[in-house]
XYZ file of C-alpha atoms in Angstrom:
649
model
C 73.283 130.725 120.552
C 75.201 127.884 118.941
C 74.148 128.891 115.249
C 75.808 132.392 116.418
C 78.550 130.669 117.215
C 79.287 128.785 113.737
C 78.228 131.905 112.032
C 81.255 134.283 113.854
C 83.118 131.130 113.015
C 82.659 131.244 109.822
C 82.683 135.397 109.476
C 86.565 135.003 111.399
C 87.443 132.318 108.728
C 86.575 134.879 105.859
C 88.962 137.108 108.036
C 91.800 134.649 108.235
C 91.405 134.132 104.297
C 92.244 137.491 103.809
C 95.159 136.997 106.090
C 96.332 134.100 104.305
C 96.629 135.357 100.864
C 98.222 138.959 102.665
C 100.887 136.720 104.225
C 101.754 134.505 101.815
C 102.088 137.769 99.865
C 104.739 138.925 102.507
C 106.660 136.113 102.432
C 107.396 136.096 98.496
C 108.153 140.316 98.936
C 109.941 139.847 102.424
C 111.539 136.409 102.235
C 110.903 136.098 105.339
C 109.703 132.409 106.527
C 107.884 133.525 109.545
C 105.134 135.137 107.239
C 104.884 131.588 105.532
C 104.236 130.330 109.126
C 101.691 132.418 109.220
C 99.664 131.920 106.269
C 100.297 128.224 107.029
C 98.289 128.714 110.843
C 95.832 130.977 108.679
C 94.868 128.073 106.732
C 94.746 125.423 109.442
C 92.618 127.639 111.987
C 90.185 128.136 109.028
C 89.718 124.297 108.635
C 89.102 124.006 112.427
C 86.620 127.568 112.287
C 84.773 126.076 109.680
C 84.564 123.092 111.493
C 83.272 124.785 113.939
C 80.475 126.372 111.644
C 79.381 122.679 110.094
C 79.178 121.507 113.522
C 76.823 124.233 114.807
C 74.858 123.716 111.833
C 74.058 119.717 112.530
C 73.714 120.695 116.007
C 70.835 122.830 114.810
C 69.405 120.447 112.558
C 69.694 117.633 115.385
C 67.566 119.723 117.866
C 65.324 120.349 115.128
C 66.085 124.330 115.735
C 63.645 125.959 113.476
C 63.968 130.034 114.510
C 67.379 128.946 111.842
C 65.511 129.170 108.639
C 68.406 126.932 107.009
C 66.876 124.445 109.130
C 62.569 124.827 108.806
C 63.070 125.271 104.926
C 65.208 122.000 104.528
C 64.220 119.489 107.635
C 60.418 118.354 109.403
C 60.235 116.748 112.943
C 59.772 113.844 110.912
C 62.327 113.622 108.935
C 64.168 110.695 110.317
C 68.102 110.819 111.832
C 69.817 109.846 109.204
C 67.954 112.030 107.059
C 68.263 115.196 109.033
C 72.177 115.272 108.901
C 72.634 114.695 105.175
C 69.539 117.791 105.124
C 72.858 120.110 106.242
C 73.847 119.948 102.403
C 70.615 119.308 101.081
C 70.408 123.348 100.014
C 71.846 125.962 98.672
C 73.482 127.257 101.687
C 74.627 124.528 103.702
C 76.259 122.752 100.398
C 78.110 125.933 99.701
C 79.325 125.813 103.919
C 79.984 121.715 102.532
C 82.215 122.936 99.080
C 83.760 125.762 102.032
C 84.834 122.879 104.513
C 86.247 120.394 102.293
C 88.326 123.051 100.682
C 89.645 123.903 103.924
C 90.415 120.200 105.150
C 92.208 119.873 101.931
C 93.992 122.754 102.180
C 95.232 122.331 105.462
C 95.916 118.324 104.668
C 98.315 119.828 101.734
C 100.019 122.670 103.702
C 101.282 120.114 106.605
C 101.677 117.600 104.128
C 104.351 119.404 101.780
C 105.805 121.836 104.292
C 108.751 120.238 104.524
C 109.693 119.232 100.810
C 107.879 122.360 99.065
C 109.234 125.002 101.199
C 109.805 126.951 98.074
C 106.185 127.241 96.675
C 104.540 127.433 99.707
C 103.829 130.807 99.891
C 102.200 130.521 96.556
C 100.230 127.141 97.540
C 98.753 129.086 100.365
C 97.766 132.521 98.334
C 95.777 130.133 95.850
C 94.210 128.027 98.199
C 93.097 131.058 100.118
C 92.388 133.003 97.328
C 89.691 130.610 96.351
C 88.880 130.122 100.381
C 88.179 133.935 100.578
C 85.815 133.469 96.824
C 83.243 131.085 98.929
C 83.711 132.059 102.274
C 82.618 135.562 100.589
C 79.640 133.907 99.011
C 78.375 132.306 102.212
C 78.958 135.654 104.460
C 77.183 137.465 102.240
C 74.525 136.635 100.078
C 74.279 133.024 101.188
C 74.282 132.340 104.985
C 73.132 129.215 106.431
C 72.730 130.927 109.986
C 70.020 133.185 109.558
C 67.457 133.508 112.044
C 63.302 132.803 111.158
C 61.138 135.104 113.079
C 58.734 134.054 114.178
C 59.617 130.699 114.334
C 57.360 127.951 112.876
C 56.411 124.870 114.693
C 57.684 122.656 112.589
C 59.878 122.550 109.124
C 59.054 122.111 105.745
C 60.780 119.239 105.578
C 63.790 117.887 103.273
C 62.860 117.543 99.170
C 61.706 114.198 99.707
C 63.863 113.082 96.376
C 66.495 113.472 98.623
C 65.788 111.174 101.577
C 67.331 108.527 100.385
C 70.862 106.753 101.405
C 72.265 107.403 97.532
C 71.828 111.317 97.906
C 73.556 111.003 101.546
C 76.789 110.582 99.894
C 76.671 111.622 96.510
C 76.968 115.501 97.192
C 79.986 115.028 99.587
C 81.581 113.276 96.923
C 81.443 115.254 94.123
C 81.938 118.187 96.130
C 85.360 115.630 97.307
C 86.464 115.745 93.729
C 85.764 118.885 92.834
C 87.506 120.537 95.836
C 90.140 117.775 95.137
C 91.099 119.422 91.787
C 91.909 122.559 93.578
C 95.200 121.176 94.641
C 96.650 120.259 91.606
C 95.140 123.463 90.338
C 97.146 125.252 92.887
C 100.241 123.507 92.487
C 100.250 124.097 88.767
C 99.378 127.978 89.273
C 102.360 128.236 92.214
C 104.099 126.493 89.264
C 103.159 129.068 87.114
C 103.614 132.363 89.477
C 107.316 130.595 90.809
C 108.844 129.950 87.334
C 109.507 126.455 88.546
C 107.877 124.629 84.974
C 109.495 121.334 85.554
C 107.752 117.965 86.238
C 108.105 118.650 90.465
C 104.911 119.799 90.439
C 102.770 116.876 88.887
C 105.011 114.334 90.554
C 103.828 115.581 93.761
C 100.219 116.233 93.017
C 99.819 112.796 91.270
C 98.062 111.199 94.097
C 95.879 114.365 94.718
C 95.044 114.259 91.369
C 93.709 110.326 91.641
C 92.035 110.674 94.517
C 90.357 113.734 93.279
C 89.161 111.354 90.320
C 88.113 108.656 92.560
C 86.008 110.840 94.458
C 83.798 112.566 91.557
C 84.123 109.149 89.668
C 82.219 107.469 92.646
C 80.271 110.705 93.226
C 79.009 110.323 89.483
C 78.127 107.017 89.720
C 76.194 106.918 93.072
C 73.937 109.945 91.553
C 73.034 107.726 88.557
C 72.882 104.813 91.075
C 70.106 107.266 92.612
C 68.385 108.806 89.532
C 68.296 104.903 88.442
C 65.944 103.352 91.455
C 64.593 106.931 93.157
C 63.256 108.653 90.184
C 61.592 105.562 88.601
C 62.492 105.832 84.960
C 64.966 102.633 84.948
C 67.496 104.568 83.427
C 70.798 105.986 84.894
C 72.343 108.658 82.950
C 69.638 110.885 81.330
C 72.124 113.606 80.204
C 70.488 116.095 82.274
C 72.231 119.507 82.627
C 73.385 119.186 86.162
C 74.807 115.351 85.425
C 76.525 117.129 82.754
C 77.506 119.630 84.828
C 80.009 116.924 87.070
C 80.909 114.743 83.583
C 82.660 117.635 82.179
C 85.537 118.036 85.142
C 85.319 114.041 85.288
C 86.212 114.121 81.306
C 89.189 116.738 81.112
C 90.382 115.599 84.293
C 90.860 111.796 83.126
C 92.857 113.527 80.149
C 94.621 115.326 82.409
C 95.443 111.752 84.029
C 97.002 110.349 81.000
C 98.822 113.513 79.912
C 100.853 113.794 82.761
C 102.073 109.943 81.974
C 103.862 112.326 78.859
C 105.908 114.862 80.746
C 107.098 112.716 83.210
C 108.235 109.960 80.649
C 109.354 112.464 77.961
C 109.080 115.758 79.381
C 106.586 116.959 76.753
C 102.828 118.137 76.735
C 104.027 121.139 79.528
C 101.705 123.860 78.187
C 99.051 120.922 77.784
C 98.988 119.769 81.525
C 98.706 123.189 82.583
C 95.788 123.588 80.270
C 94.052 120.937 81.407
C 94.560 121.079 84.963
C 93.217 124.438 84.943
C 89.995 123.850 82.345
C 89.639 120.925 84.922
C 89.148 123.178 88.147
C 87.489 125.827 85.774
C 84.862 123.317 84.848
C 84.420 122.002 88.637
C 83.594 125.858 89.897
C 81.284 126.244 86.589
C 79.555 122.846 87.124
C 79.028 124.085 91.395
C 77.799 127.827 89.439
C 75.568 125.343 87.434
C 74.115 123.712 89.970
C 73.791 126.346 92.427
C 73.451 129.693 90.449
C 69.310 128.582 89.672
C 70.290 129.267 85.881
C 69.288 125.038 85.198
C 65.885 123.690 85.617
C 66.497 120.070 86.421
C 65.323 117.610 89.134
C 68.814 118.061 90.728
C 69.173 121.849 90.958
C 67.605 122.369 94.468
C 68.552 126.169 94.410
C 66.863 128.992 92.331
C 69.346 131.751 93.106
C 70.094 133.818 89.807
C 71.283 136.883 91.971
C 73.780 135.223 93.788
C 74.596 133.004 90.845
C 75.959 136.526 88.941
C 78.315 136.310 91.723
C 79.307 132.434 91.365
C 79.778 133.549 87.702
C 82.088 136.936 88.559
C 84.006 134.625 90.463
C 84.544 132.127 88.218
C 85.662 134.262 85.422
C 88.096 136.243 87.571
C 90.058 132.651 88.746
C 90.177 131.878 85.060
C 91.170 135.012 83.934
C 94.096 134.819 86.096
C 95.238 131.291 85.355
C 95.360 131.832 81.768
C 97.124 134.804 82.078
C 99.514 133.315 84.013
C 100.002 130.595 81.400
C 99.821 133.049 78.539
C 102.432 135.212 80.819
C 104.857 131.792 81.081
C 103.943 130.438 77.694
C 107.545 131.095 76.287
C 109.545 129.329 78.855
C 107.074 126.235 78.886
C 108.037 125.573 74.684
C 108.896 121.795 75.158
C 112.978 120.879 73.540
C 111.794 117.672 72.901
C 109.656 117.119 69.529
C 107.313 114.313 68.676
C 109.595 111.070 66.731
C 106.698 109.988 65.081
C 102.627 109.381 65.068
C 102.833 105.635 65.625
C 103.779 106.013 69.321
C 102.497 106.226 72.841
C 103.344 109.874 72.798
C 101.073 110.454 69.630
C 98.267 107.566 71.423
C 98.274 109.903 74.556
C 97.319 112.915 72.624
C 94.492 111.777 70.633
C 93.462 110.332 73.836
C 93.139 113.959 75.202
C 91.605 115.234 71.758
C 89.097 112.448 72.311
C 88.440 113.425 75.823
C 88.182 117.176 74.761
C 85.699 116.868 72.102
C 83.655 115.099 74.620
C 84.057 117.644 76.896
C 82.961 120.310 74.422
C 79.976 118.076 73.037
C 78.817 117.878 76.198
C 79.671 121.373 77.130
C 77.783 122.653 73.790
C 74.997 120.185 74.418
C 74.378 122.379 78.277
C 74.950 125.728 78.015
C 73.794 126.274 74.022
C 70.105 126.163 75.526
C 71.133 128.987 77.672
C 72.531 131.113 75.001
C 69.544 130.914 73.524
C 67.237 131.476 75.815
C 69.801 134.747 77.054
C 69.751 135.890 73.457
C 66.204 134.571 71.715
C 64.091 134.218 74.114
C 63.175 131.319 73.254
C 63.231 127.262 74.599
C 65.827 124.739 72.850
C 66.075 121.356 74.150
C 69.194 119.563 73.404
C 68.692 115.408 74.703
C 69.956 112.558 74.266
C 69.808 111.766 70.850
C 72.040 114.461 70.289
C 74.374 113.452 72.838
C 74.406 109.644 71.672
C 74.883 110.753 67.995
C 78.074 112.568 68.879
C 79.452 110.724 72.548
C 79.304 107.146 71.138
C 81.949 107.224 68.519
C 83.936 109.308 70.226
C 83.679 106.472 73.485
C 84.472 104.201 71.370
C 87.411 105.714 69.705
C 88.989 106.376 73.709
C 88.138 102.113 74.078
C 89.978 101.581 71.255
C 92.959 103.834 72.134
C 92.494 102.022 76.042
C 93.924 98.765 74.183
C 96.759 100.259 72.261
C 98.230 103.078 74.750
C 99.726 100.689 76.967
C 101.599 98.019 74.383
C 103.012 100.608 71.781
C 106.116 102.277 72.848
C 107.296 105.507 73.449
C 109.331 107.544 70.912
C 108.534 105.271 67.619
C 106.486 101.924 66.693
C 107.987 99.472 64.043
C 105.810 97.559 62.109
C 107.100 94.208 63.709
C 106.396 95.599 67.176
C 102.618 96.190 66.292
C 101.972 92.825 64.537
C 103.556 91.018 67.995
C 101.082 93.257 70.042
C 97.874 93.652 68.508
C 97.714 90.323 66.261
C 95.623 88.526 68.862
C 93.787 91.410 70.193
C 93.006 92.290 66.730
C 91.647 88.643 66.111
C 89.829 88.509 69.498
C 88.048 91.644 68.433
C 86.942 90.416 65.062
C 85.867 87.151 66.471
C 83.892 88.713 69.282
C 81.745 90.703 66.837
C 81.205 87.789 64.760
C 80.204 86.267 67.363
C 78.173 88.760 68.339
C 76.257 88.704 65.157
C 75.607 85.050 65.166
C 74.339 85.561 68.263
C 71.362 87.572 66.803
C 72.921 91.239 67.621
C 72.727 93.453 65.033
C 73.191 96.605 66.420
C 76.413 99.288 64.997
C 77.066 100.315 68.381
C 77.152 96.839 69.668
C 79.495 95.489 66.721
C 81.734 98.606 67.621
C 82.028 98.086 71.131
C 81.895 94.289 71.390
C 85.173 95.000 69.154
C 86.749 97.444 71.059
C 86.293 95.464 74.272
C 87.289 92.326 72.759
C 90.343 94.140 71.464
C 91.197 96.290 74.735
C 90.369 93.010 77.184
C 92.478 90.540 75.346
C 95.601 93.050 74.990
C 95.273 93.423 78.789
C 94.585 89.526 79.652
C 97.828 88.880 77.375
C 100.029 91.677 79.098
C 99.088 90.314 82.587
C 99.732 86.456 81.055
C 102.978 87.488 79.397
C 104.259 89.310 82.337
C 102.885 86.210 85.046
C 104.768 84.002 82.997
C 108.020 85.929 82.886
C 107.922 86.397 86.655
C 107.290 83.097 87.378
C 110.462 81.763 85.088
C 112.379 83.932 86.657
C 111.712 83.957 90.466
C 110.304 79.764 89.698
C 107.157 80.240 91.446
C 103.495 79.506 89.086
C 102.164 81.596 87.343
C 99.374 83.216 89.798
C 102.339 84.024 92.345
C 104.060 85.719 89.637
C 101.357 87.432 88.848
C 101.677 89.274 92.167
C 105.268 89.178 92.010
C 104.772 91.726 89.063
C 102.258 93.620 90.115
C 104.113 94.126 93.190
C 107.386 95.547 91.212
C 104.954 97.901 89.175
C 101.746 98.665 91.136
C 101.030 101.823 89.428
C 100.728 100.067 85.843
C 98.916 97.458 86.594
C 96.474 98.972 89.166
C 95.918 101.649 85.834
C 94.934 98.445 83.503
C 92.719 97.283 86.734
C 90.830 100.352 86.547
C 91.045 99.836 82.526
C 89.220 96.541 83.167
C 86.601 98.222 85.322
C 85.879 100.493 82.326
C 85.425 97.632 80.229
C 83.196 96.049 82.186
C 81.029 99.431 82.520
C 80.636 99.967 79.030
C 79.369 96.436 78.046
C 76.874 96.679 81.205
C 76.029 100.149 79.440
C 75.919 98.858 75.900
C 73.549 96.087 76.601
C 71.150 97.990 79.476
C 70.953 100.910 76.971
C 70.027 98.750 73.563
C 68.094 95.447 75.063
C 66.238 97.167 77.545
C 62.502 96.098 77.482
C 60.081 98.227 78.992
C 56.614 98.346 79.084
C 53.729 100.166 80.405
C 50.092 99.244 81.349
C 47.044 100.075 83.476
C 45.879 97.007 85.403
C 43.608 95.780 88.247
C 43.691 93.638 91.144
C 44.241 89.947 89.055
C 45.282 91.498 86.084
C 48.545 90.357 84.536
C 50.677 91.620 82.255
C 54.026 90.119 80.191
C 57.182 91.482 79.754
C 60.173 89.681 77.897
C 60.168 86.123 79.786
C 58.322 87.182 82.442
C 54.454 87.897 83.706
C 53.687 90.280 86.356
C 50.546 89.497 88.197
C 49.082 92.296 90.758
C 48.114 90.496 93.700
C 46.397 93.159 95.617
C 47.088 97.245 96.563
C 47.296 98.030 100.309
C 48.289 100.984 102.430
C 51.224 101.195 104.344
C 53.079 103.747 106.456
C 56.608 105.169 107.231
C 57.926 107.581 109.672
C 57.055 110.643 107.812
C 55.055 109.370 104.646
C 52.343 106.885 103.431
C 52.115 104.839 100.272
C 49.843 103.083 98.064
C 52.088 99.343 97.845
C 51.252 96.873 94.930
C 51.805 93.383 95.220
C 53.513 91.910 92.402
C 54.316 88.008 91.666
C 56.549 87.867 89.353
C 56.404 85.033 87.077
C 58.225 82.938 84.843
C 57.288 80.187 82.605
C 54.617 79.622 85.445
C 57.300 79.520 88.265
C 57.338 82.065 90.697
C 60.235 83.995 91.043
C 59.947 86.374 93.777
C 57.268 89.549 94.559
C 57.987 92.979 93.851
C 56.490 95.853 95.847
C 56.955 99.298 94.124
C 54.935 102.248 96.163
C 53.217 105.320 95.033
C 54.337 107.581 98.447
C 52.954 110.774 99.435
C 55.246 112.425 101.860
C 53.021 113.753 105.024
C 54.791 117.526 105.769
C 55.517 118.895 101.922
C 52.789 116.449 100.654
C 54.547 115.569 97.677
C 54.414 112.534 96.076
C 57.702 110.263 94.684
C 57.478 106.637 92.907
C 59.286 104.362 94.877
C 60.608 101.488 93.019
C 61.233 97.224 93.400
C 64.172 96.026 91.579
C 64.844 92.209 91.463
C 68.270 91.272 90.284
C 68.450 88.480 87.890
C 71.376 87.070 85.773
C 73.649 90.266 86.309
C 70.788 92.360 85.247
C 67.373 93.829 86.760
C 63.468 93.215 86.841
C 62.576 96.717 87.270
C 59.321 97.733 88.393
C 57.289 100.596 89.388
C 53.708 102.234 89.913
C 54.268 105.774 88.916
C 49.773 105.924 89.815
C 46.841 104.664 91.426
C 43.360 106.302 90.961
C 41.182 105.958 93.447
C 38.796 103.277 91.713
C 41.625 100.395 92.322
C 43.377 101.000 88.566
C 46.971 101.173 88.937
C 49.929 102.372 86.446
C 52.471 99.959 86.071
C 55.109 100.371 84.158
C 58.017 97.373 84.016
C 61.418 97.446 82.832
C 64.098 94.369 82.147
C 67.235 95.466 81.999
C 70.218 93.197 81.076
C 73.726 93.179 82.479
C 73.194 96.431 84.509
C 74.894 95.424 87.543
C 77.849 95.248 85.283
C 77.666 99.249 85.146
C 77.880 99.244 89.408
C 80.366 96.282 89.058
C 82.405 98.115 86.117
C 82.773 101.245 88.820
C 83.741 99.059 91.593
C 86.939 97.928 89.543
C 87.973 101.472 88.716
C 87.478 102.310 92.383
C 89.628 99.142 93.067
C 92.064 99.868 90.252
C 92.631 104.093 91.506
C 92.302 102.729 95.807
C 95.935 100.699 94.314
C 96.991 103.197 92.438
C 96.752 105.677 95.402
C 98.343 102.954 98.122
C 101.079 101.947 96.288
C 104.948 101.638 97.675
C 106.250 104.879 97.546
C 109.242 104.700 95.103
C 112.526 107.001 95.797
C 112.037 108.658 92.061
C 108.499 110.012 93.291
């Protein structure tokens, strides 16, 4: 009865959809405010319907309900609390219900939010946000419903893909669904923009937060799946450049272009067509990249769905909300021609935009490197693999061309450069640079991409160090307090900037734990016995002994490790080879050690059954600077989004 109950919810919030988008469409005819009203407790009752439906759906998956076939295909009896609730997204249909609700809480946040100081594109706010409402809630009703009954119903489940019982994949769906549903409202803003002739910079001034926590959310999203794939899968890597990673890092890209480009209308009131552009390939690439996942049309570990019927819809869908945003822009194209033209190349205006050219091209190499398999496949027949030598061949310069331009954007100013201006600037960061590669090589590092991006972090770091010492300094003349105190003095008069070159820093920091976990990993693989011992870099691995152990709904092979090094014990590693009891399906559980900012990796992908085990190690240096690197950004954008509000915003 309660699944019933979250299903009619759901059916009456596809109702109110339609009832949104018909009275917002009254109000712009009519003029009349009470149909705004309307549309406004359209959206709101949806949010608390849908609530309604994810509700019924834990409460299903909580009293392990199997007659809901949602429920027996994706949870076991076994499958332990935590576990069971994240199992409500853990398919096809209950992520799509997931994507529906967050929509509708975001929806609702922005309606109540701006009613008062957006009266005038209301209306159009709530036909968009509906419009897309009514696209998934149509999905989910259906072709897609988590609320169908199993008859007869099984005694138990078949239990949650056991890749996904882990604490990683609890959270990383919400938020990337988070900052892909978080797009939607700049997306909307820009297209009520479009539809209400009002083209000035109103609009991104009062999406800007939106728009960074929409970041924040599939930047952290991002990074906890590769968190994931790094320790669950048991490769020791992060990012493999699998389709379906792809298929978030294309938003993430155009969407941090988006961030900067927006810095250019509201300083010089250029770049109008551009922002509109990119705000709606940004949303455009967030619905493709849920089609992607969802649609079946990727094999990859992460696509849990096979669903090429109801993908054709996903795909109809998709091209009929891009077909009307770029007409809209092609329609308004005209009145968006910017007065103001470009002083010269050698400025922050001309920075910003090969900034977004950089960004783009990634975008497309990555979108090229996904979907050109699929073309071929469609067209050929036949199978084209496209990995990562392809995508390291093209990303790397192009990352380290946006690094480079991450050092200059910020000290060259707006309008025109003089040649006095840049020496004062990027003298020392220049030097830095140099010196940090030479150093670099003396240190026995010979790689390009090394050189390059020891560089372009030397460079970018020191221009940022000196801005924050420069500014410290002045602020502490001036109000006579020391330097740290001034420090905060100035970040407190300009939060936004400085919480940016925070998140700048994080980046840094990333990219040199990526640089050296990508070149100077060591890995090695062996087949060993009880006693046997085998070396990796500095260290020896000794298996002390293999034992059985068990967990609520699996058992494992364990191996004993001591880890040692120049005869010293360090500590004992205990990878497992798990077999999980219900779907009997096996996973490699890993043992990570972390050692001077990097990680002894270890795992036993198998173990036969006359006592020789697989083991296969992996040392990989600075890694924890990647994690570290993202927890700056995430401090840098959490600023960013807190800060005083100013009376010019």
């Amino acid at each position: 009865m309660i699944i019933e109950i979250g299903h009619f919810s759901v059916v009456v919030a596809w109702v109110l959809s339609l009832l949104g988008i018909g009275s917002a469409l009254a109000a712009l005819r009519s003029r009349n405010p009470d149909w705004v009203r309307v549309g406004r407790i359209a959206v709101t009752a949806i949010f608390l319907l849908l609530f309604v439906g994810m509700a019924s759906l834990v409460y299903s998956f909580l009293t392990r309900d199997f007659s809901v076939l949602y429920v027996a295909n994706n949870s076991n009896s076994k499958l332990p609390f935590f576990y069971t609730v994240a199992a409500v997204w853990g398919g096809h249909e209950g992520s799509l219900l997931l994507w529906a609700f967050i929509l509708s809480a975001f929806s609702t946040l922005a309606v109540w939010l701006h009613w008062r100081t957006q009266p005038t594109i209301m209306p159009y706010l709530i036909a968009v946000e509906s419009g897309v409402m009514l696209g998934f809630l149509s999905l989910i009703v259906f072709l897609s419903s988590p609320f169908a009954r199993l008859v007869p119903t099984p005694a138990d489940g078949k239990d949650l893909n056991p890749l996904l019982q882990d604490p990683a994949m609890v959270m990383h769906p919400p938020m990337l669904y988070m900052g892909y549903v978080g797009f939607s409202i700049p997306f909307a803003f820009a297209m009520a923009a479009l539809f209400s002739g009002r083209l000035g910079e109103e609009w991104i001034k009062v999406t800007q937060r939106w728009t960074i926590f929409a970041w924040l959310c599939l930047t952290t999203g991002i990074l906890l799946g590769g968190y994931w794939a790094y320790y669950e899968l048991g490769w020791g890597g992060y990012w493999g450049w699998d389709p379906v990673e792809n298929a978030s890092f294309m938003p993430w890209l155009v969407g941090t272009a988006y961030l900067h480009s927006v810095l250019v209308q509201e300083k010089r009131k250029m770049f109008k067509v551009w922002n509109l552009l990119l705000i709606i390939i940004t949303f455009s690439l967030s619905l493709i990249g849920t089609f992607l996942v969802r649609s079946g049309v990727l094999t990859s570990v992460h696509t849990f769905a096979t669903d090429p019927e109801r993908g054709l819809y996903i795909l109809l869908f998709i091209t009929t909300v891009i077909g009307i945003a770029f007409g809209a822009l092609i329609f308004q194209s005209k009145k968006l021609k910017s007065q103001i033209e470009m002083d010269s190349f050698i400025s922050r205006e001309s920075v910003f935009l090969f900034n977004n050219l950089f960004f783009l091209v990634a975008a497309a190499t990555v979108f090229l490197g996904t979907l050109y398999p699929l073309m071929v496949e469609t067209l050929q027949g036949g199978k084209v693999t496209v990995g990562p030598p392809y995508y390291n061949a093209v990303f790397m310069p192009i990352a380290l061309g946006l690094l480079f331009l991450m050092g200059v954007g910020p000290y060259i100013p707006w309008r025109k450069a003089s040649t006095s201006m840049l020496k004062k600037n990027f003298l020392v960061p220049t030097i830095v640079g140099v010196v940090t590669t030479i150093l670099l090589w003396l240190t026995g590092i010979h790689s390009l991409y090394a050189l390059s991006g020891g560089f372009v972090v030397g460079f970018s770091a020191s221009a940022i160090f000196l801005d924050f010492g420069k500014i410290s300094k002045l602020y502490a003349n001036r109000e006579h307090v020391n330097l740290l105190q001034g420090f905060f003095k100035a970040f407190s008069a300009n939060q936004r900037r400085y919480s940016s070159l925070i998140t700048h820093i994080g980046v840094l920091v990333l990219v040199v734990g990526i640089i050296a976990s990508t070149i100077y990993q060591t890995e090695k693989v062996v087949s060993m016995r009880v006693g046997d011992t085998f070396s990796i870099a500095d260290y020896d691995m000794k298996l002390l002994n293999i034992h059985e152990v068990k967990g609520t709904n699996w058992t494992a092979q364990e191996g004993v490790f001591q880890v040692t090094r120049e005869n010293e014990e360090i500590t004992k590693l205990r990878p497992q080879k798990r077999v999980y009891t219900a779907s009997q399906s096996p996973t490699t559980e890993s043992a990570i050690y972390a050692i001077n900012m990097g990680h002894i990796f270890l795992t036993m992908p198998d173990v036969s059954p006359d006592g020789v085990a697989v083991a296969r190690g992996v040392i990989n240096p600075l890694i924890l600077w990647v994690w570290g690197g993202g927890g700056i950004m995430g401090l840098g954008v959490l600023l960013n989004i807190f800060r005083p509000r100013r009376r010019e915003e």
